[in-house]
Amino acid sequence: MSDHQQFCTFFLKDLIFGVEVLKIQEVIRYQEMTPVPLAPAMVNGLINLRGQIVTAIDLRNRLAMPPLPEGELPMNVVIRTEDGAVSLLVDEIGDVVEIDSAGFEPPPETLRGIARELVDGVYKLKSGLLLILNTAKTVNFTAASVADPSAPQQAA
Amino acid sequence: MKLTNPILSNTRTSGNGRSGVKNGHSAPQQDQEITELRGKLAAIDKAQAVIEFNLDGTIVTANDNFLKTLGYALDEIKGRHHSIFVEPAYRESGEYRQFWRDLNDGKFQAAEYKRIGKGGREVWIQASYNPIFDADGKPFKVVKFATDVTATKMKNADYQGQIAAVGKAQAVIEFNLDGTVITANENFLKTLGYELDEIKGRHHSMFVETAYRESNEYRQFWRDLNDGRYQAAEYKRIGKGGKEVWIQGSYNPILDLNGKPCKVVKFATNITGRKRSEQAISLVQAIIEFNLDGTVITANEIFLKTMGYAFEEVRGRHHSLFVDAAYRESAEYRQFWRDLNDGKFQAADYKRIAKGGREVWLQAIYNPIFNEDGKPYKVVKNAIDITARMKAEEGLKVTIAAVNANSQSLASAAEELTATSQQMSSNSEETSTQANVVAAASEQVSKNVATVATSAEEMSASVKEIAKNANEAAKVATAAVRVAEETNQTVTKLGASSMEIGKVIKVITSIAQQTNLLALNATIEAARAGEAGKGFAVVANEVKELAKQTAAATEDISQKIEAIQADTKGAVTSISEIGKVIVQINDISNTIASAVEEQSATTNEIARNASEAAKGSTEISKNITQVSEAAKNSSVGANNTLTASTELAKLAANLKAIVAQTKF
């Protein structure tokens, strides 16, 4: 059984991303956010999730992708991190898929920049390539690619 | 004068007789005278036939004159009886015996005797038988002096015949010098209506009017006759019963040998008729009498009136008063009076000058009147005023000139008329033909118009039908508009409903997404639960599947609803389009309706006009028939005109000829 791994998939633009199911707390619809002053641009605000304060990270921004078209609301993929739950703002929630781990491949050498840092590997699916997101790195703003204002957040 | 001759010769005879007696009585005169007597006897012997008889009638001797007169030689008669010289009938008569008895008694006999000459020749002698007395106063022989009056006698017979003829033709009456009637012939008696017994011995005055009888003039009349003056005139006399009689009479005093009147013989012709005519004429004719020197004797009222003079103004004046100055001085005028004086009558149209210089035309006759010697002693002029006629003739001349001119015009006009009437004739024939054509055409028109009328009526019916249908269409269109509006509302409601459904679908979709999320979260929880969560994972997966199906279904519905909404919009648009179209149709059908109404009116008008036209064309047809008839008539008329104008041309030519002949 170790051959198979379950991933929760979501969509950013036309790309399909996957996060290991066990790292996910829950997936929810768009929630009202309270903006956080002086927060990095990738942090959209804070969500009050049943009493639990969750930071909402604009994944498009984080992956240096253009923002959602005006009027479209992102969905929340709430992941468990060491520092608590963090919500990744995505375009659409996909599904929970079980994939044979034999099909895993490391990211191609031609993939450079942030994407190479945050993508662990790729699974080939019938509908396309599933990019496995490294959630730890995603929420770690210390990386060089992270803008200056995120430093204190990381420091905290 | 001739007529009086027999009477005068009778007188002469008795004169001779008396001279014979004288001779007889002169024989026993004194001796001194005897020689003278013998001379005288010798003279008588030379001039007269002398024969001597015995008292028994035997011839003693006869002179040469006697012998010559009766054609005998002396020897042949000497001793013969006187009776050889008389007709046998007379010879045997008592008269003849008495004759000789008287001679034997010494009675002188003188008369005209008819005697028979030698060879039975009849000889008339004027003779006296003179008994010669002896000393005792007894006759012893008879001497007869005779003159051959055979010629005279024959002449007298002629005269008497003539007198008898005159007596037959004329009224003859003889008067004594005192005016008493001696005798009258039948004509006279008849003329005045008397019997001879009624007038014999009565005075001439019984034949004249009382007024005249008492007048000096009448007395003068008889004085003149008694003085031997012949009277001749036209006399007015009164017949029996007061009948007025006009006579042309001559009272001829008969003179004895001494030239003294012894009686009056009147010869008369009844001119009552002529006189009345003359009186009538004098009522209409101008009459004037002139002396031969041209001076006026008398003039009647008409003449005076014609010339404008009173009688006093012209009496005794010369005729030249009545002529114009130029003519008065002319030789012609002098010749005129010379001719009248020569007894030549003159008749012509004369231009005369009336009082005040007025020009007068007289148609006149100048009649010289002759006396018994056949010499003219006056001139009577009878005239008629023809001034008006002359003026009329003047006018006539002008008129004739005009007529001449006009007749030429007429001739040319007649020619033109001929041409025109020929033209007219052919035109009217043409017209007739055309009229027939027109008549046929108008009948055709009439038929066509009738057809049009029928068609128009049919069309009118059709138009009414159309109008009805158009109205129906308008109603239907109105209904359609209403239905379309309703449909539109319905569809709009449908749109709204589908929007509602869309909202519901979104709710459902949202629910499906949440369900899906829930299922994902359940799956995630199940995955975290490991082996324990496997059953739950299946349920979650089932839910997830249902959610997916729901999402798909709602998506499907959503798409359908969108389609419905789009279709609804289309339907709404279409319906509103339909509405517009229907409105248009409505408008069109309204237009049609009103157009049809107009059409209907127009069609009625057409029908009415067509029937008018039909009437009109019938009328035309009728009229054309009349025209045709008229054209025929005019053709006939033109032919008549042609005939007439030909005649006219002839007349004009004749007229021209006549005018050419007419000279004034």
Coordinates of N, CA, C and O in Angstrom, one line a residue, chain A residues 104-123 129-132 134 137:
Chain A
F104 N 6.0 9.2 -9.5 CA 6.6 10.5 -9.1 C 7.9 10.8 -9.8 O 8.7 9.9 -10.0
E105 N 8.1 12.0 -10.2 CA 9.4 12.4 -10.9 C 9.8 13.8 -10.3 O 8.9 14.6 -9.9
P106 N 11.1 14.0 -10.1 CA 11.6 15.3 -9.6 C 11.3 16.4 -10.6 O 11.1 16.1 -11.8
P107 N 11.3 17.6 -10.2 CA 11.0 18.7 -11.2 C 12.1 18.7 -12.2 O 13.3 18.4 -11.9
P108 N 11.7 19.0 -13.5 CA 12.7 19.1 -14.5 C 13.7 20.2 -14.3 O 13.4 21.1 -13.6
E109 N 14.9 19.9 -14.8 CA 16.0 20.8 -14.6 C 15.7 22.2 -15.2 O 16.3 23.2 -14.8
T110 N 14.9 22.2 -16.2 CA 14.6 23.5 -16.8 C 13.7 24.4 -16.0 O 13.6 25.6 -16.2
L111 N 13.0 23.8 -15.0 CA 12.2 24.6 -14.1 C 13.0 25.4 -13.1 O 13.8 24.9 -12.4
R112 N 13.0 26.7 -13.2 CA 13.9 27.5 -12.4 C 13.0 28.4 -11.5 O 11.8 28.3 -11.4
G113 N 13.7 29.2 -10.6 CA 13.1 30.2 -9.8 C 12.3 29.6 -8.6 O 12.6 28.5 -8.1
I114 N 11.2 30.3 -8.1 CA 10.5 30.0 -7.0 C 9.8 28.6 -7.2 O 9.8 27.8 -6.3
A115 N 9.3 28.4 -8.4 CA 8.6 27.2 -8.7 C 9.4 26.0 -8.4 O 9.0 25.0 -7.8
R116 N 10.7 26.1 -8.8 CA 11.6 24.9 -8.6 C 11.8 24.7 -7.1 O 11.8 23.5 -6.7
E117 N 11.8 25.8 -6.3 CA 12.0 25.7 -4.9 C 10.8 25.0 -4.2 O 10.9 24.2 -3.3
L118 N 9.5 25.5 -4.7 CA 8.3 25.1 -4.0 C 7.7 23.8 -4.6 O 6.8 23.2 -4.0
V119 N 8.1 23.4 -5.7 CA 7.5 22.1 -6.3 C 8.5 21.0 -6.0 O 9.7 21.0 -6.4
D120 N 8.0 19.9 -5.3 CA 8.8 18.8 -4.9 C 9.0 17.9 -6.2 O 10.1 17.3 -6.4
G121 N 7.9 17.7 -6.8 CA 8.0 16.8 -8.0 C 6.7 16.8 -8.8 O 5.9 17.6 -8.6
V122 N 6.7 15.9 -9.8 CA 5.5 15.9 -10.7 C 5.0 14.5 -10.9 O 5.7 13.6 -11.0
Y123 N 3.7 14.4 -10.8 CA 3.0 13.2 -11.2 C 2.3 13.4 -12.6 O 1.7 14.4 -12.8
L129 N -0.2 17.4 -15.8 CA 0.8 17.1 -14.8 C 0.4 17.7 -13.5 O -0.1 18.8 -13.4
L130 N 0.5 16.9 -12.5 CA 0.1 17.3 -11.1 C 1.4 17.7 -10.4 O 2.4 17.0 -10.2
L131 N 1.4 19.1 -10.0 CA 2.6 19.6 -9.4 C 2.4 19.4 -7.9 O 1.4 19.9 -7.3
I132 N 3.4 18.8 -7.2 CA 3.3 18.5 -5.8 C 4.0 19.7 -5.1 O 5.2 20.0 -5.3
N134 N 5.4 22.0 -2.1 CA 6.1 21.8 -0.8 C 5.5 22.8 0.1 O 5.8 24.0 0.0
K137 N 7.9 24.9 2.4 CA 8.7 26.0 1.8 C 7.7 27.1 1.4 O 8.1 28.3 1.4

